[in-house]
PDB file of C-alpha atoms and ligand atoms in Angstrom:
ATOM      1  CA  UNK A  12     -33.483 -57.012  93.813  1.00 98.00           C
ATOM      2  CA  UNK A  13     -31.852 -55.023  92.014  1.00 98.00           C
ATOM      3  CA  UNK A  14     -28.428 -55.159  94.516  1.00 98.00           C
ATOM      4  CA  UNK A  15     -28.208 -59.335  94.680  1.00 98.00           C
ATOM      5  CA  UNK A  16     -28.045 -59.159  90.443  1.00 98.00           C
ATOM      6  CA  UNK A  17     -25.824 -56.212  90.695  1.00 98.00           C
ATOM      7  CA  UNK A  18     -23.397 -58.110  93.183  1.00 98.00           C
ATOM      8  CA  UNK A  19     -23.171 -61.104  91.189  1.00 98.00           C
ATOM      9  CA  UNK A  20     -22.685 -59.007  87.861  1.00 98.00           C
ATOM     10  CA  UNK A  21     -19.725 -57.261  89.110  1.00 98.00           C
ATOM     11  CA  UNK A  22     -18.345 -60.452  91.198  1.00 98.00           C
ATOM     12  CA  UNK A  23     -17.929 -62.490  88.037  1.00 95.00           C
ATOM     13  CA  UNK A  24     -14.830 -59.821  87.501  1.00 95.00           C
ATOM     14  CA  UNK A  25     -14.093 -57.920  90.333  1.00 98.00           C
ATOM     15  CA  UNK A  26     -13.865 -58.219  93.869  1.00 98.00           C
ATOM     16  CA  UNK A  27     -16.712 -57.228  95.406  1.00 98.00           C
ATOM     17  CA  UNK A  28     -18.148 -56.146  98.735  1.00 98.00           C
ATOM     18  CA  UNK A  29     -21.704 -56.410  99.029  1.00 98.00           C
ATOM     19  CA  UNK A  30     -23.157 -54.258 101.867  1.00 98.00           C
ATOM     20  CA  UNK A  31     -27.218 -55.161 102.735  1.00 97.00           C
ATOM     21  CA  UNK A  32     -29.007 -52.875 104.878  1.00 97.00           C
ATOM     22  CA  UNK A  33     -28.166 -54.440 107.899  1.00 97.00           C
ATOM     23  CA  UNK A  34     -24.736 -53.931 107.792  1.00 97.00           C
ATOM     24  CA  UNK A  35     -25.001 -50.201 106.622  1.00 98.00           C
ATOM     25  CA  UNK A  36     -27.404 -47.493 106.869  1.00 98.00           C
ATOM     26  CA  UNK A  37     -27.154 -45.291 104.020  1.00 98.00           C
ATOM     27  CA  UNK A  38     -28.480 -42.805 105.709  1.00 98.00           C
ATOM     28  CA  UNK A  39     -26.356 -42.523 108.510  1.00 98.00           C
ATOM     29  CA  UNK A  40     -23.499 -40.653 106.533  1.00 98.00           C
ATOM     30  CA  UNK A  41     -20.430 -41.185 109.494  1.00 98.00           C
ATOM     31  CA  UNK A  42     -20.890 -45.140 109.197  1.00 98.00           C
ATOM     32  CA  UNK A  43     -21.287 -44.439 105.068  1.00 98.00           C
ATOM     33  CA  UNK A  44     -17.724 -42.738 104.986  1.00 98.00           C
ATOM     34  CA  UNK A  45     -16.243 -45.765 107.301  1.00 98.00           C
ATOM     35  CA  UNK A  46     -17.754 -48.261 105.115  1.00 98.00           C
ATOM     36  CA  UNK A  47     -15.891 -46.679 101.794  1.00 98.00           C
ATOM     37  CA  UNK A  48     -12.849 -45.805 103.794  1.00 98.00           C
ATOM     38  CA  UNK A  49     -12.153 -49.253 104.921  1.00 97.00           C
ATOM     39  CA  UNK A  50     -12.768 -50.728 101.516  1.00 97.00           C
ATOM     40  CA  UNK A  51     -11.207 -48.320  99.081  1.00 98.00           C
ATOM     41  CA  UNK A  52     -13.043 -49.322  95.768  1.00 98.00           C
ATOM     42  CA  UNK A  53     -12.656 -47.857  92.655  1.00 98.00           C
ATOM     43  CA  UNK A  54     -16.525 -47.972  91.948  1.00 98.00           C
ATOM     44  CA  UNK A  55     -19.630 -47.892  94.508  1.00 98.00           C
ATOM     45  CA  UNK A  56     -22.829 -48.957  92.942  1.00 98.00           C
ATOM     46  CA  UNK A  57     -26.087 -47.803  95.360  1.00 98.00           C
ATOM     47  CA  UNK A  58     -28.657 -50.021  94.607  1.00 98.00           C
ATOM     48  CA  UNK A  59     -30.172 -48.887  98.278  1.00 98.00           C
ATOM     49  CA  UNK A  60     -33.501 -46.634  98.426  1.00 98.00           C
ATOM     50  CA  UNK A  61     -36.207 -45.886  99.623  1.00 98.00           C
ATOM     51  CA  UNK A  62     -38.879 -48.324  97.076  1.00 98.00           C
ATOM     52  CA  UNK A  63     -42.705 -47.755  99.014  1.00 98.00           C
ATOM     53  CA  UNK A  64     -43.435 -45.326  96.232  1.00 98.00           C
ATOM     54  CA  UNK A  65     -47.119 -45.362  97.930  1.00 97.00           C
ATOM     55  CA  UNK A  66     -45.521 -44.760 101.497  1.00 98.00           C
ATOM     56  CA  UNK A  67     -43.378 -42.129 100.446  1.00 98.00           C
ATOM     57  CA  UNK A  68     -46.574 -39.944  99.877  1.00 98.00           C
ATOM     58  CA  UNK A  69     -47.142 -39.874 103.569  1.00 98.00           C
ATOM     59  CA  UNK A  70     -43.717 -40.503 104.578  1.00 98.00           C
ATOM     60  CA  UNK A  71     -42.259 -37.934 102.472  1.00 98.00           C
ATOM     61  CA  UNK A  72     -39.526 -36.306 104.810  1.00 98.00           C
ATOM     62  CA  UNK A  73     -38.463 -40.414 106.290  1.00 98.00           C
ATOM     63  CA  UNK A  74     -37.917 -41.169 102.101  1.00 98.00           C
ATOM     64  CA  UNK A  75     -36.116 -38.313 101.260  1.00 98.00           C
ATOM     65  CA  UNK A  76     -33.409 -39.625 104.236  1.00 98.00           C
ATOM     66  CA  UNK A  77     -33.174 -42.350 102.562  1.00 98.00           C
ATOM     67  CA  UNK A  78     -33.841 -41.727  98.926  1.00 98.00           C
ATOM     68  CA  UNK A  79     -32.060 -38.120  99.262  1.00 98.00           C
ATOM     69  CA  UNK A  80     -29.405 -37.597 102.066  1.00 98.00           C
ATOM     70  CA  UNK A  81     -28.784 -40.959 101.659  1.00 98.00           C
ATOM     71  CA  UNK A  82     -27.791 -41.036  98.022  1.00 98.00           C
ATOM     72  CA  UNK A  83     -25.523 -37.298  98.579  1.00 98.00           C
ATOM     73  CA  UNK A  84     -23.651 -39.674 101.444  1.00 98.00           C
ATOM     74  CA  UNK A  85     -22.835 -42.177  99.500  1.00 98.00           C
ATOM     75  CA  UNK A  86     -22.016 -40.226  96.826  1.00 98.00           C
ATOM     76  CA  UNK A  87     -19.090 -38.110  98.898  1.00 98.00           C
ATOM     77  CA  UNK A  88     -17.451 -40.411 100.605  1.00 98.00           C
ATOM     78  CA  UNK A  89     -17.349 -42.284  97.127  1.00 98.00           C
ATOM     79  CA  UNK A  90     -15.714 -39.579  96.053  1.00 98.00           C
ATOM     80  CA  UNK A  91     -13.324 -38.866  99.607  1.00 98.00           C
ATOM     81  CA  UNK A  92     -11.303 -42.174  98.183  1.00 98.00           C
ATOM     82  CA  UNK A  93     -11.809 -41.182  94.351  1.00 98.00           C
ATOM     83  CA  UNK A  94     -14.086 -44.295  93.373  1.00 98.00           C
ATOM     84  CA  UNK A  95     -15.936 -43.869  90.567  1.00 98.00           C
ATOM     85  CA  UNK A  96     -20.398 -43.472  92.062  1.00 98.00           C
ATOM     86  CA  UNK A  97     -23.229 -44.985  89.763  1.00 98.00           C
ATOM     87  CA  UNK A  98     -26.400 -44.129  91.293  1.00 98.00           C
ATOM     88  CA  UNK A  99     -29.615 -45.821  90.162  1.00 98.00           C
ATOM     89  CA  UNK A 100     -32.832 -43.157  89.624  1.00 98.00           C
ATOM     90  CA  UNK A 101     -36.563 -43.333  88.300  1.00 98.00           C
ATOM     91  CA  UNK A 102     -38.381 -42.844  85.551  1.00 98.00           C
ATOM     92  CA  UNK A 103     -40.838 -40.957  88.583  1.00 98.00           C
ATOM     93  CA  UNK A 104     -38.634 -38.122  88.237  1.00 98.00           C
ATOM     94  CA  UNK A 105     -40.631 -37.236  85.140  1.00 98.00           C
ATOM     95  CA  UNK A 106     -44.115 -35.908  84.840  1.00 98.00           C
ATOM     96  CA  UNK A 107     -45.577 -38.571  82.991  1.00 98.00           C
ATOM     97  CA  UNK A 108     -47.184 -36.479  80.205  1.00 97.00           C
ATOM     98  CA  UNK A 109     -44.933 -36.272  77.474  1.00 98.00           C
ATOM     99  CA  UNK A 110     -45.249 -37.994  73.941  1.00 96.00           C
ATOM    100  CA  UNK A 111     -41.833 -39.367  73.402  1.00 98.00           C
ATOM    101  CA  UNK A 112     -39.166 -41.221  75.447  1.00 98.00           C
ATOM    102  CA  UNK A 113     -37.788 -38.865  77.703  1.00 98.00           C
ATOM    103  CA  UNK A 114     -34.310 -38.209  77.048  1.00 98.00           C
ATOM    104  CA  UNK A 115     -31.548 -37.846  79.744  1.00 98.00           C
ATOM    105  CA  UNK A 116     -31.810 -34.087  79.299  1.00 98.00           C
ATOM    106  CA  UNK A 117     -34.965 -33.909  79.397  1.00 98.00           C
ATOM    107  CA  UNK A 118     -36.697 -31.540  82.497  1.00 98.00           C
ATOM    108  CA  UNK A 119     -37.682 -33.176  85.331  1.00 98.00           C
ATOM    109  CA  UNK A 120     -41.509 -32.908  87.090  1.00 98.00           C
ATOM    110  CA  UNK A 121     -41.587 -35.474  89.598  1.00 98.00           C
ATOM    111  CA  UNK A 122     -45.682 -35.887  90.581  1.00 98.00           C
ATOM    112  CA  UNK A 123     -44.635 -37.504  93.484  1.00 98.00           C
ATOM    113  CA  UNK A 124     -42.737 -37.770  96.960  1.00 98.00           C
ATOM    114  CA  UNK A 125     -41.284 -40.909  96.172  1.00 98.00           C
ATOM    115  CA  UNK A 126     -39.941 -39.162  92.386  1.00 98.00           C
ATOM    116  CA  UNK A 127     -39.227 -35.241  94.326  1.00 98.00           C
ATOM    117  CA  UNK A 128     -36.862 -37.768  96.595  1.00 98.00           C
ATOM    118  CA  UNK A 129     -35.233 -39.112  94.173  1.00 98.00           C
ATOM    119  CA  UNK A 130     -34.253 -36.080  92.420  1.00 98.00           C
ATOM    120  CA  UNK A 131     -33.151 -34.821  95.379  1.00 98.00           C
ATOM    121  CA  UNK A 132     -30.987 -38.260  95.610  1.00 98.00           C
ATOM    122  CA  UNK A 133     -29.729 -37.097  91.395  1.00 98.00           C
ATOM    123  CA  UNK A 134     -29.394 -33.417  92.564  1.00 98.00           C
ATOM    124  CA  UNK A 135     -26.899 -34.624  95.609  1.00 98.00           C
ATOM    125  CA  UNK A 136     -24.909 -37.127  93.714  1.00 98.00           C
ATOM    126  CA  UNK A 137     -24.054 -34.550  91.186  1.00 98.00           C
ATOM    127  CA  UNK A 138     -23.028 -32.044  94.129  1.00 98.00           C
ATOM    128  CA  UNK A 139     -21.180 -34.165  96.176  1.00 98.00           C
ATOM    129  CA  UNK A 140     -19.129 -36.166  93.292  1.00 98.00           C
ATOM    130  CA  UNK A 141     -19.325 -33.172  90.627  1.00 98.00           C
ATOM    131  CA  UNK A 142     -16.845 -35.034  88.395  1.00 96.00           C
ATOM    132  CA  UNK A 143     -16.975 -38.852  88.504  1.00 98.00           C
ATOM    133  CA  UNK A 144     -20.495 -39.598  88.704  1.00 98.00           C
ATOM    134  CA  UNK A 145     -22.988 -41.644  87.056  1.00 98.00           C
ATOM    135  CA  UNK A 146     -26.903 -41.263  87.227  1.00 98.00           C
ATOM    136  CA  UNK A 147     -28.336 -43.861  85.923  1.00 99.00           C
ATOM    137  CA  UNK A 148     -32.222 -43.342  85.248  1.00 98.00           C
ATOM    138  CA  UNK A 149     -34.675 -46.481  85.589  1.00 98.00           C
ATOM    139  CA  UNK A 150     -37.901 -47.625  85.068  1.00 98.00           C
ATOM    140  CA  UNK A 151     -40.253 -51.178  85.937  1.00 98.00           C
ATOM    141  CA  UNK A 152     -38.008 -53.227  87.365  1.00 98.00           C
ATOM    142  CA  UNK A 153     -38.024 -56.816  88.104  1.00 98.00           C
ATOM    143  CA  UNK A 154     -36.302 -59.464  89.036  1.00 98.00           C
ATOM    144  CA  UNK A 155     -35.700 -62.905  90.533  1.00 97.00           C
ATOM    145  CA  UNK A 156     -34.333 -61.653  94.212  1.00 97.00           C
ATOM    146  CA  UNK A 157     -37.383 -59.089  95.515  1.00 97.00           C
ATOM    147  CA  UNK A 158     -40.627 -58.281  95.077  1.00 96.00           C
ATOM    148  CA  UNK A 159     -41.935 -57.095  91.914  1.00 98.00           C
ATOM    149  CA  UNK A 160     -45.378 -56.916  88.947  1.00 98.00           C
ATOM    150  CA  UNK A 161     -44.257 -60.266  86.632  1.00 98.00           C
ATOM    151  CA  UNK A 162     -43.975 -62.009  90.027  1.00 98.00           C
ATOM    152  CA  UNK A 163     -47.128 -60.864  91.437  1.00 98.00           C
ATOM    153  CA  UNK A 164     -48.836 -61.866  88.205  1.00 98.00           C
ATOM    154  CA  UNK A 165     -47.704 -65.011  88.151  1.00 97.00           C
ATOM    155  CA  UNK A 166     -48.875 -65.932  91.677  1.00 97.00           C
ATOM    156  CA  UNK A 167     -52.029 -64.383  91.192  1.00 97.00           C
ATOM    157  CA  UNK A 168     -52.500 -66.454  87.310  1.00 96.00           C
ATOM    158  CA  UNK A 169     -52.314 -69.404  89.484  1.00 94.00           C
ATOM    159  CA  UNK A 170     -54.617 -68.506  91.324  1.00 95.00           C
ATOM    160  CA  UNK A 171     -57.295 -67.055  88.829  1.00 96.00           C
ATOM    161  CA  UNK A 172     -58.731 -66.906  85.744  1.00 95.00           C
ATOM    162  CA  UNK A 173     -59.321 -63.577  85.415  1.00 97.00           C
ATOM    163  CA  UNK A 174     -58.066 -60.511  86.200  1.00 97.00           C
ATOM    164  CA  UNK A 175     -57.812 -56.229  85.758  1.00 97.00           C
ATOM    165  CA  UNK A 176     -55.135 -54.850  84.842  1.00 97.00           C
ATOM    166  CA  UNK A 177     -53.891 -51.122  84.180  1.00 97.00           C
ATOM    167  CA  UNK A 178     -53.325 -50.544  80.659  1.00 97.00           C
ATOM    168  CA  UNK A 179     -52.456 -46.808  80.460  1.00 96.00           C
ATOM    169  CA  UNK A 180     -49.489 -46.458  81.533  1.00 97.00           C
ATOM    170  CA  UNK A 181     -46.695 -46.546  79.436  1.00 98.00           C
ATOM    171  CA  UNK A 182     -42.774 -47.299  80.447  1.00 98.00           C
ATOM    172  CA  UNK A 183     -39.990 -49.825  79.865  1.00 98.00           C
ATOM    173  CA  UNK A 184     -39.918 -53.188  81.998  1.00 98.00           C
ATOM    174  CA  UNK A 185     -36.517 -53.062  83.160  1.00 98.00           C
ATOM    175  CA  UNK A 186     -35.017 -57.670  83.918  1.00 98.00           C
ATOM    176  CA  UNK A 187     -32.400 -57.160  86.774  1.00 98.00           C
ATOM    177  CA  UNK A 188     -29.993 -59.125  85.234  1.00 98.00           C
ATOM    178  CA  UNK A 189     -29.535 -56.932  82.190  1.00 98.00           C
ATOM    179  CA  UNK A 190     -29.471 -53.887  84.040  1.00 98.00           C
ATOM    180  CA  UNK A 191     -26.977 -55.298  86.503  1.00 98.00           C
ATOM    181  CA  UNK A 192     -24.569 -56.234  83.847  1.00 98.00           C
ATOM    182  CA  UNK A 193     -25.117 -52.553  82.481  1.00 98.00           C
ATOM    183  CA  UNK A 194     -24.290 -51.129  85.503  1.00 98.00           C
ATOM    184  CA  UNK A 195     -21.551 -53.031  85.898  1.00 98.00           C
ATOM    185  CA  UNK A 196     -19.905 -51.717  82.678  1.00 98.00           C
ATOM    186  CA  UNK A 197     -20.911 -48.523  83.374  1.00 98.00           C
ATOM    187  CA  UNK A 198     -18.620 -48.421  86.427  1.00 98.00           C
ATOM    188  CA  UNK A 199     -15.524 -49.737  84.475  1.00 98.00           C
ATOM    189  CA  UNK A 200     -16.192 -47.195  82.124  1.00 98.00           C
ATOM    190  CA  UNK A 201     -16.514 -44.125  84.314  1.00 98.00           C
ATOM    191  CA  UNK A 202     -19.263 -42.995  81.765  1.00 98.00           C
ATOM    192  CA  UNK A 203     -20.308 -40.060  83.787  1.00 98.00           C
ATOM    193  CA  UNK A 204     -23.538 -37.706  83.966  1.00 98.00           C
ATOM    194  CA  UNK A 205     -26.612 -39.189  83.905  1.00 98.00           C
ATOM    195  CA  UNK A 206     -28.018 -42.352  81.398  1.00 98.00           C
ATOM    196  CA  UNK A 207     -31.285 -43.649  81.132  1.00 98.00           C
ATOM    197  CA  UNK A 208     -31.032 -47.476  80.582  1.00 98.00           C
ATOM    198  CA  UNK A 209     -34.154 -49.629  80.543  1.00 98.00           C
ATOM    199  CA  UNK A 210     -35.636 -52.343  78.746  1.00 98.00           C
ATOM    200  CA  UNK A 211     -35.796 -52.228  75.121  1.00 98.00           C
ATOM    201  CA  UNK A 212     -39.068 -50.895  73.895  1.00 98.00           C
ATOM    202  CA  UNK A 213     -42.401 -50.330  75.873  1.00 98.00           C
ATOM    203  CA  UNK A 214     -45.543 -51.522  76.647  1.00 98.00           C
ATOM    204  CA  UNK A 215     -48.416 -51.316  79.844  1.00 98.00           C
ATOM    205  CA  UNK A 216     -48.904 -52.503  82.106  1.00 98.00           C
ATOM    206  CA  UNK A 217     -51.797 -55.122  81.141  1.00 98.00           C
ATOM    207  CA  UNK A 218     -49.633 -56.005  78.194  1.00 98.00           C
ATOM    208  CA  UNK A 219     -47.102 -56.937  80.338  1.00 98.00           C
ATOM    209  CA  UNK A 220     -48.943 -59.114  82.183  1.00 98.00           C
ATOM    210  CA  UNK A 221     -50.583 -60.806  79.048  1.00 98.00           C
ATOM    211  CA  UNK A 222     -47.453 -61.521  77.582  1.00 98.00           C
ATOM    212  CA  UNK A 223     -46.374 -63.232  81.113  1.00 98.00           C
ATOM    213  CA  UNK A 224     -49.323 -65.336  81.119  1.00 97.00           C
ATOM    214  CA  UNK A 225     -48.916 -65.854  77.709  1.00 97.00           C
ATOM    215  CA  UNK A 226     -45.070 -66.940  77.871  1.00 96.00           C
ATOM    216  CA  UNK A 227     -46.007 -68.962  81.453  1.00 96.00           C
ATOM    217  CA  UNK A 228     -49.160 -71.057  79.411  1.00 95.00           C
ATOM    218  CA  UNK A 229     -51.403 -69.933  82.054  1.00 96.00           C
ATOM    219  CA  UNK A 230     -54.644 -69.359  80.403  1.00 95.00           C
ATOM    220  CA  UNK A 231     -56.184 -66.350  82.304  1.00 97.00           C
ATOM    221  CA  UNK A 232     -58.537 -63.109  80.657  1.00 97.00           C
ATOM    222  CA  UNK A 233     -56.883 -59.770  81.334  1.00 98.00           C
ATOM    223  CA  UNK A 234     -59.352 -57.276  81.557  1.00 98.00           C
ATOM    224  CA  UNK A 235     -58.329 -53.884  80.514  1.00 97.00           C
ATOM    225  CA  UNK A 236     -58.056 -51.704  83.848  1.00 97.00           C
ATOM    226  CA  UNK A 237     -57.252 -47.771  84.458  1.00 96.00           C
ATOM    227  CA  UNK A 238     -55.233 -46.411  86.761  1.00 95.00           C
ATOM    228  CA  UNK A 239     -57.674 -44.124  88.391  1.00 94.00           C
ATOM    229  CA  UNK A 240     -59.604 -47.131  89.286  1.00 92.00           C
ATOM    230  CA  UNK A 241     -56.851 -48.315  91.457  1.00 89.00           C
ATOM    231  CA  UNK A 242     -57.144 -45.422  93.960  1.00 91.00           C
ATOM    232  CA  UNK A 243     -53.614 -45.714  95.076  1.00 94.00           C
ATOM    233  CA  UNK A 244     -52.030 -43.286  97.039  1.00 96.00           C
ATOM    234  CA  UNK A 245     -49.391 -42.245  94.696  1.00 96.00           C
ATOM    235  CA  UNK A 246     -50.333 -41.417  91.074  1.00 95.00           C
ATOM    236  CA  UNK A 247     -48.273 -42.976  88.856  1.00 95.00           C
ATOM    237  CA  UNK A 248     -47.261 -41.619  85.840  1.00 96.00           C
ATOM    238  CA  UNK A 249     -48.893 -41.746  82.822  1.00 97.00           C
ATOM    239  CA  UNK A 250     -45.752 -42.061  80.071  1.00 98.00           C
ATOM    240  CA  UNK A 251     -42.395 -43.456  80.964  1.00 96.00           C
ATOM    241  CA  UNK A 252     -40.820 -43.997  77.751  1.00 98.00           C
ATOM    242  CA  UNK A 253     -37.183 -43.721  78.339  1.00 98.00           C
ATOM    243  CA  UNK A 254     -34.740 -42.796  75.163  1.00 98.00           C
ATOM    244  CA  UNK A 255     -31.235 -42.081  75.308  1.00 98.00           C
ATOM    245  CA  UNK A 256     -28.917 -40.051  73.319  1.00 98.00           C
ATOM    246  CA  UNK A 257     -25.577 -40.665  74.605  1.00 98.00           C
ATOM    247  CA  UNK A 258     -24.058 -43.546  72.503  1.00 97.00           C
ATOM    248  CA  UNK A 259     -22.211 -44.740  75.944  1.00 96.00           C
ATOM    249  CA  UNK A 260     -25.492 -45.482  77.382  1.00 98.00           C
ATOM    250  CA  UNK A 261     -25.512 -49.049  77.431  1.00 98.00           C
ATOM    251  CA  UNK A 262     -28.856 -51.065  75.199  1.00 98.00           C
ATOM    252  CA  UNK A 263     -30.157 -53.465  77.203  1.00 98.00           C
ATOM    253  CA  UNK A 264     -32.369 -56.142  75.410  1.00 98.00           C
ATOM    254  CA  UNK A 265     -35.957 -56.921  74.460  1.00 98.00           C
ATOM    255  CA  UNK A 266     -38.346 -56.071  77.774  1.00 98.00           C
ATOM    256  CA  UNK A 267     -40.012 -59.079  75.833  1.00 98.00           C
ATOM    257  CA  UNK A 268     -36.329 -60.658  76.282  1.00 98.00           C
ATOM    258  CA  UNK A 269     -35.915 -59.399  79.664  1.00 98.00           C
ATOM    259  CA  UNK A 270     -38.980 -61.331  80.543  1.00 98.00           C
ATOM    260  CA  UNK A 271     -38.014 -64.335  78.730  1.00 98.00           C
ATOM    261  CA  UNK A 272     -34.987 -64.492  80.857  1.00 98.00           C
ATOM    262  CA  UNK A 273     -36.586 -63.900  84.389  1.00 98.00           C
ATOM    263  CA  UNK A 274     -38.846 -66.311  83.587  1.00 98.00           C
ATOM    264  CA  UNK A 275     -36.132 -68.906  83.249  1.00 97.00           C
ATOM    265  CA  UNK A 276     -34.228 -67.164  86.020  1.00 96.00           C
ATOM    266  CA  UNK A 277     -37.432 -68.293  88.336  1.00 93.00           C
ATOM    267  CA  UNK A 278     -37.700 -72.085  86.281  1.00 90.00           C
ATOM    268  CA  UNK A 279     -40.749 -70.609  85.047  1.00 91.00           C
ATOM    269  CA  UNK A 280     -39.996 -71.973  81.502  1.00 88.00           C
ATOM    270  CA  UNK A 281     -36.793 -74.051  80.826  1.00 83.00           C
TER     271      UNK A 281
HETATM  272  N1  LIG B 309     -38.779 -51.256  91.085  1.00 50.57           N
HETATM  273  C1  LIG B 309     -38.863 -50.743  90.056  1.00 50.57           C
HETATM  274  O1  LIG B 309     -39.405 -51.077  89.930  1.00 50.57           O
HETATM  275  C2  LIG B 309     -37.458 -49.333  90.282  1.00 50.57           C
HETATM  276  C3  LIG B 309     -37.446 -48.633  88.582  1.00 50.57           C
HETATM  277  C4  LIG B 309     -36.511 -47.617  88.927  1.00 50.57           C
HETATM  278  C5  LIG B 309     -35.348 -47.173  89.669  1.00 50.57           C
HETATM  279  N2  LIG B 309     -35.757 -48.357  90.268  1.00 50.57           N
HETATM  280  C6  LIG B 309     -34.769 -48.192  91.075  1.00 50.57           C
HETATM  281  O2  LIG B 309     -33.723 -48.838  91.728  1.00 50.57           O
HETATM  282  C7  LIG B 309     -32.973 -49.436  92.807  1.00 50.57           C
HETATM  283  C8  LIG B 309     -33.099 -50.113  93.401  1.00 50.57           C
HETATM  284  O3  LIG B 309     -34.226 -50.743  93.632  1.00 50.57           O
HETATM  285  P1  LIG B 309     -34.994 -52.461  94.296  1.00 50.57           P
HETATM  286  O4  LIG B 309     -36.184 -52.420  92.655  1.00 50.57           O
HETATM  287  O5  LIG B 309     -33.776 -53.693  93.930  1.00 50.57           O
HETATM  288  O6  LIG B 309     -35.847 -52.206  95.111  1.00 50.57           O
HETATM  289  P2  LIG B 309     -35.293 -53.121  96.597  1.00 50.57           P
HETATM  290  O7  LIG B 309     -35.590 -54.339  96.091  1.00 50.57           O
HETATM  291  O8  LIG B 309     -36.574 -52.497  97.491  1.00 50.57           O
HETATM  292  O9  LIG B 309     -34.130 -52.500  96.950  1.00 50.57           O
HETATM  293  C9  LIG B 309     -34.073 -51.447  97.734  1.00 50.57           C
HETATM  294  C10 LIG B 309     -32.943 -51.768  99.387  1.00 50.57           C
HETATM  295  O10 LIG B 309     -32.376 -50.918  99.923  1.00 50.57           O
HETATM  296  C11 LIG B 309     -32.332 -51.436 100.780  1.00 50.57           C
HETATM  297  N3  LIG B 309     -32.944 -49.816 102.035  1.00 50.57           N
HETATM  298  C12 LIG B 309     -33.540 -48.877 102.362  1.00 50.57           C
HETATM  299  N4  LIG B 309     -33.539 -48.318 103.080  1.00 50.57           N
HETATM  300  C13 LIG B 309     -31.721 -48.157 103.296  1.00 50.57           C
HETATM  301  C14 LIG B 309     -31.465 -47.530 104.054  1.00 50.57           C
HETATM  302  N5  LIG B 309     -31.522 -46.801 104.882  1.00 50.57           N
HETATM  303  N6  LIG B 309     -29.788 -48.601 103.798  1.00 50.57           N
HETATM  304  C15 LIG B 309     -29.030 -49.399 103.445  1.00 50.57           C
HETATM  305  N7  LIG B 309     -30.274 -49.384 102.837  1.00 50.57           N
HETATM  306  C16 LIG B 309     -31.211 -49.476 102.388  1.00 50.57           C
HETATM  307  C17 LIG B 309     -33.463 -51.933 101.414  1.00 50.57           C
HETATM  308  O11 LIG B 309     -33.689 -52.717 102.520  1.00 50.57           O
HETATM  309  P3  LIG B 309     -35.254 -53.441 102.767  1.00 50.57           P
HETATM  310  O12 LIG B 309     -35.424 -54.335 102.126  1.00 50.57           O
HETATM  311  O13 LIG B 309     -34.897 -53.731 104.781  1.00 50.57           O
HETATM  312  O14 LIG B 309     -36.084 -51.880 103.109  1.00 50.57           O
HETATM  313  C18 LIG B 309     -33.507 -52.927  99.810  1.00 50.57           C
HETATM  314  O15 LIG B 309     -32.704 -54.057  99.979  1.00 50.57           O
HETATM  315  C19 LIG B 309     -34.112 -48.658  93.919  1.00 50.57           C
HETATM  316  O16 LIG B 309     -32.698 -46.765  93.537  1.00 50.57           O
HETATM  317  C20 LIG B 309     -34.891 -48.161  92.866  1.00 50.57           C
HETATM  318  O17 LIG B 309     -35.163 -46.374  93.059  1.00 50.57           O
HETATM  319  C21 LIG B 309     -36.122 -49.163  90.810  1.00 50.57           C
END
């Protein structure tokens, strides 16, 4: 989902080599080294990950091979050719029990397997490329090229006139088009260290669903539900709002603007 938009954003001003999973398995250290050595890029932006949050609970070692070890292989390969590595991470590295936005230096403490595997990746990236990495934590990503919450709501909203959506998680919905441009800028500037980059403002999934239906002109009654009622295998952080103390962290448009741009990209809005 994110990778497709990153390729488009980067291609506007750079020569881009885009590798999908079928082209390169990031868990295979030697293949990653060979692929990066072949191209000798100025920067590597890694959007590949095990993103099945619920599935990671039962398969944490497999998730960690990709999100932990694989992230490290990409960073090590980049470091070998002096390329800056931009690694995408997540709000799930935090415990979700804060009451004010998480800044870059907030203590991590993932509550699930996916978050632990992504935190392992952050550490692997920093260790493999200590002087030239950006670890970009983002959250609640949606965009036109992958499975995401907004599109699920559009599909369900077309089928039903009533829905229940969780209202006890707070986060920053982030549009891939906005995030992709920010990642390219971070790569160009060689910004170093941890950066928090997510859609401006914050809301619950209930608010995001309601706003989606309102903007798409779908007449759906949205009931407020709770995370516990969903009974998903993986725990979800209740509070996932990301803030930044860094003046060089790109500031993204408000999540409502991201939603509007997504609906335009999906041709729901003109
Ligand atoms: N979606 C969110 O809400 C969210 C929030 C915060 C952070 N993030 C992070 O954002 C990044 C992009 O995620 P996304 O939302 O774009 O998810 P996505 O659509 O699932 O993209 C992840 C991609 O990685 C590929 N992949 C999986 N294992 C791989 C491997 N071993 N080698 C090479 N490629 C592999 C997947 O291929 P297959 O499709 O074939 O499995 C998929 O194309 C990830 O780092 C994710 O952790 C996402």
